[in-house]
PDB file of C-alpha atoms in Angstrom:
ATOM      1  CA  GLN K  18     104.087 114.016 121.374  1.00 81.00           C
ATOM      2  CA  VAL K  19     104.572 111.111 119.223  1.00 90.00           C
ATOM      3  CA  GLN K  20     103.895 111.249 115.730  1.00 96.00           C
ATOM      4  CA  LEU K  21     104.193 107.995 113.432  1.00 97.00           C
ATOM      5  CA  VAL K  22     104.599 108.491 109.361  1.00 97.00           C
ATOM      6  CA  ASP K  23     103.732 105.021 107.682  1.00 96.00           C
ATOM      7  CA  SER K  24     105.647 104.802 104.268  1.00 97.00           C
ATOM      8  CA  GLY K  25     106.218 102.238 101.704  1.00 98.00           C
ATOM      9  CA  GLY K  26     102.491 101.404 100.188  1.00 97.00           C
ATOM     10  CA  GLY K  27     101.082 101.148  96.629  1.00 98.00           C
ATOM     11  CA  LEU K  28     100.082  98.661  93.795  1.00 98.00           C
ATOM     12  CA  VAL K  29     101.351  95.124  93.328  1.00 98.00           C
ATOM     13  CA  GLN K  30     100.548  91.832  91.851  1.00 98.00           C
ATOM     14  CA  ALA K  31      99.107  88.613  93.845  1.00 98.00           C
ATOM     15  CA  GLY K  32     102.695  86.623  94.207  1.00 98.00           C
ATOM     16  CA  GLY K  33     103.977  90.104  95.061  1.00 98.00           C
ATOM     17  CA  SER K  34     105.940  92.304  97.974  1.00 98.00           C
ATOM     18  CA  LEU K  35     105.802  94.988  99.476  1.00 98.00           C
ATOM     19  CA  ARG K  36     107.986  96.977 102.367  1.00 98.00           C
ATOM     20  CA  LEU K  37     105.887  98.941 104.613  1.00 98.00           C
ATOM     21  CA  SER K  38     107.333 101.677 106.977  1.00 98.00           C
ATOM     22  CA  CYS K  39     106.638 103.662 109.614  1.00 98.00           C
ATOM     23  CA  ALA K  40     108.927 106.957 111.064  1.00 97.00           C
ATOM     24  CA  ALA K  41     108.088 107.943 114.796  1.00 96.00           C
ATOM     25  CA  SER K  42     109.172 111.050 116.254  1.00 94.00           C
ATOM     26  CA  GLY K  43     108.715 113.058 119.251  1.00 89.00           C
ATOM     27  CA  GLY K  44     108.645 110.035 121.984  1.00 86.00           C
ATOM     28  CA  THR K  45     110.550 106.915 123.368  1.00 91.00           C
ATOM     29  CA  PHE K  46     110.504 104.351 120.105  1.00 92.00           C
ATOM     30  CA  SER K  47     112.136 102.128 121.457  1.00 91.00           C
ATOM     31  CA  ARG K  48     110.366 101.947 124.984  1.00 93.00           C
ATOM     32  CA  TYR K  49     107.162 101.161 122.669  1.00 95.00           C
ATOM     33  CA  VAL K  50     105.853  98.062 121.757  1.00 97.00           C
ATOM     34  CA  MET K  51     104.989  98.384 117.770  1.00 98.00           C
ATOM     35  CA  GLY K  52     102.085  97.382 116.027  1.00 98.00           C
ATOM     36  CA  TRP K  53     100.115  96.522 112.192  1.00 98.00           C
ATOM     37  CA  PHE K  54      96.955  96.966 111.582  1.00 98.00           C
ATOM     38  CA  ARG K  55      95.093  96.830 108.258  1.00 98.00           C
ATOM     39  CA  GLN K  56      91.893  98.198 107.491  1.00 98.00           C
ATOM     40  CA  ALA K  57      89.522  97.168 103.743  1.00 96.00           C
ATOM     41  CA  PRO K  58      86.694  98.528 102.422  1.00 91.00           C
ATOM     42  CA  GLY K  59      83.328  98.195 104.283  1.00 94.00           C
ATOM     43  CA  LYS K  60      85.039  96.227 107.757  1.00 96.00           C
ATOM     44  CA  GLY K  61      86.632  96.998 111.160  1.00 95.00           C
ATOM     45  CA  ARG K  62      90.801  97.648 112.045  1.00 97.00           C
ATOM     46  CA  GLU K  63      92.519  94.593 112.274  1.00 98.00           C
ATOM     47  CA  PHE K  64      95.218  93.048 113.788  1.00 98.00           C
ATOM     48  CA  VAL K  65      98.112  92.554 111.439  1.00 98.00           C
ATOM     49  CA  ALA K  66     101.121  92.639 113.256  1.00 98.00           C
ATOM     50  CA  ALA K  67     102.908  93.277 117.349  1.00 98.00           C
ATOM     51  CA  ILE K  68     106.981  94.105 118.563  1.00 98.00           C
ATOM     52  CA  SER K  69     107.807  94.360 122.092  1.00 97.00           C
ATOM     53  CA  TRP K  70     109.772  97.095 122.692  1.00 95.00           C
ATOM     54  CA  SER K  71     112.802  95.054 121.680  1.00 95.00           C
ATOM     55  CA  GLY K  72     112.032  93.292 119.159  1.00 95.00           C
ATOM     56  CA  SER K  73     112.703  90.132 120.437  1.00 96.00           C
ATOM     57  CA  ASN K  74     108.689  89.376 120.553  1.00 97.00           C
ATOM     58  CA  THR K  75     106.213  88.822 117.584  1.00 98.00           C
ATOM     59  CA  ASP K  76     102.918  88.292 117.529  1.00 98.00           C
ATOM     60  CA  TYR K  77     101.204  87.975 114.315  1.00 98.00           C
ATOM     61  CA  ALA K  78      96.829  87.263 112.572  1.00 98.00           C
ATOM     62  CA  ASP K  79      96.453  83.918 111.678  1.00 98.00           C
ATOM     63  CA  SER K  80      95.992  85.462 107.939  1.00 98.00           C
ATOM     64  CA  VAL K  81      99.090  86.024 107.428  1.00 98.00           C
ATOM     65  CA  LYS K  82     101.123  83.703 109.073  1.00 98.00           C
ATOM     66  CA  GLY K  83     104.308  82.837 106.970  1.00 98.00           C
ATOM     67  CA  ARG K  84     103.765  85.564 105.019  1.00 98.00           C
ATOM     68  CA  PHE K  85     104.443  88.416 107.131  1.00 98.00           C
ATOM     69  CA  THR K  86     107.970  89.809 108.992  1.00 98.00           C
ATOM     70  CA  ILE K  87     107.313  92.455 111.207  1.00 98.00           C
ATOM     71  CA  SER K  88     110.801  94.506 112.314  1.00 98.00           C
ATOM     72  CA  ARG K  89     112.097  97.283 114.020  1.00 98.00           C
ATOM     73  CA  ASP K  90     115.132  99.120 114.278  1.00 97.00           C
ATOM     74  CA  ASN K  91     115.218 101.652 117.433  1.00 96.00           C
ATOM     75  CA  ALA K  92     118.637 103.472 116.207  1.00 96.00           C
ATOM     76  CA  LYS K  93     116.751 104.723 113.140  1.00 96.00           C
ATOM     77  CA  ASN K  94     113.445 105.597 115.297  1.00 96.00           C
ATOM     78  CA  THR K  95     111.451 103.028 112.516  1.00 97.00           C
ATOM     79  CA  VAL K  96     109.467  99.703 112.555  1.00 98.00           C
ATOM     80  CA  TYR K  97     108.778  97.462 109.712  1.00 98.00           C
ATOM     81  CA  LEU K  98     106.408  95.032 107.833  1.00 98.00           C
ATOM     82  CA  GLN K  99     108.086  93.372 105.193  1.00 98.00           C
ATOM     83  CA  MET K 100     104.683  91.830 102.923  1.00 98.00           C
ATOM     84  CA  ASN K 101     105.949  88.500 101.167  1.00 98.00           C
ATOM     85  CA  SER K 102     103.173  86.277  98.960  1.00 98.00           C
ATOM     86  CA  LEU K 103     100.431  89.050  98.914  1.00 98.00           C
ATOM     87  CA  LYS K 104      97.133  88.113  97.354  1.00 98.00           C
ATOM     88  CA  PRO K 105      93.958  90.442  96.598  1.00 97.00           C
ATOM     89  CA  GLU K 106      92.039  89.891  99.850  1.00 97.00           C
ATOM     90  CA  ASP K 107      95.232  91.846 101.730  1.00 98.00           C
ATOM     91  CA  THR K 108      94.270  94.521  99.621  1.00 98.00           C
ATOM     92  CA  ALA K 109      93.705  97.172 103.076  1.00 98.00           C
ATOM     93  CA  VAL K 110      95.162 101.269 104.080  1.00 98.00           C
ATOM     94  CA  TYR K 111      97.529  99.289 106.689  1.00 98.00           C
ATOM     95  CA  TYR K 112      98.003 101.866 109.865  1.00 98.00           C
ATOM     96  CA  CYS K 113     101.264 101.661 112.241  1.00 98.00           C
ATOM     97  CA  ALA K 114     101.027 101.932 116.127  1.00 98.00           C
ATOM     98  CA  GLY K 115     101.900 102.462 118.930  1.00 97.00           C
ATOM     99  CA  ARG K 116     101.690 101.259 122.604  1.00 96.00           C
ATOM    100  CA  ILE K 117     102.758 102.552 125.740  1.00 95.00           C
ATOM    101  CA  LEU K 118     102.369  99.484 127.896  1.00 93.00           C
ATOM    102  CA  PRO K 119     104.948  96.943 127.691  1.00 92.00           C
ATOM    103  CA  ALA K 120     102.597  93.920 126.605  1.00 95.00           C
ATOM    104  CA  LEU K 121     101.490  92.762 123.034  1.00 97.00           C
ATOM    105  CA  SER K 122      98.183  93.787 121.964  1.00 97.00           C
ATOM    106  CA  THR K 123      95.497  92.850 118.987  1.00 98.00           C
ATOM    107  CA  ASP K 124      93.004  95.297 120.414  1.00 97.00           C
ATOM    108  CA  SER K 125      93.799  98.750 118.542  1.00 97.00           C
ATOM    109  CA  SER K 126      92.376  99.877 121.479  1.00 97.00           C
ATOM    110  CA  ASN K 127      94.645  98.932 123.238  1.00 97.00           C
ATOM    111  CA  TYR K 128      97.775 101.301 121.224  1.00 97.00           C
ATOM    112  CA  ASN K 129      97.878 104.945 121.868  1.00 96.00           C
ATOM    113  CA  PHE K 130      99.310 106.410 119.364  1.00 95.00           C
ATOM    114  CA  TRP K 131      98.780 106.220 114.550  1.00 98.00           C
ATOM    115  CA  GLY K 132     100.339 106.871 111.588  1.00 97.00           C
ATOM    116  CA  GLN K 133      97.970 108.496 108.921  1.00 97.00           C
ATOM    117  CA  GLY K 134      98.130 105.365 107.050  1.00 97.00           C
ATOM    118  CA  THR K 135      99.500 104.076 103.267  1.00 98.00           C
ATOM    119  CA  GLN K 136      97.728 101.695 101.066  1.00 98.00           C
ATOM    120  CA  VAL K 137      98.336  98.492  99.583  1.00 98.00           C
ATOM    121  CA  THR K 138      96.476  97.758  96.519  1.00 98.00           C
ATOM    122  CA  VAL K 139      96.905  94.237  95.698  1.00 98.00           C
ATOM    123  CA  SER K 140      96.189  92.641  91.857  1.00 97.00           C
ATOM    124  CA  SER K 141      94.921  89.271  91.161  1.00 94.00           C
TER     125      SER K 141
END
C-alpha cells in the first residue's frame, strides 16, 4: 500500500514562495508518475503539474507555467513543488498524487494514490 504525505504549505504574501514536499512509502516510487493538484473552496480539483518517473518530462497547467517547478528525488522517495511569484488565486489545498501507468496525465481520475493535502494561503 503506497502512502503519500504532503507537507510545506502555509501562509505567504503575494509574490512570495513556498516549496511543497510529498514523501512516499510502501511502493516503488521511482516507477510512478507523480502529480500535484489543488482544490480551492467551492471548486473542483485542478491539475497543477506532473513529472515522469525519471524526471525528464514535466507538464504544467497554463496558470502556473513559469512560476511553479515540479521535481523529484527518487533516492529520497520525494516529489517537490517549488512555487514562486505566488498569487491570491493560488490559494487552495494542494495534493500530491501517484500514477502507476507511465504516461503523464492532467486528469485526477487517472491517479491511483493521494496525499492528505496541505493548505496554501496567499494573502494580497
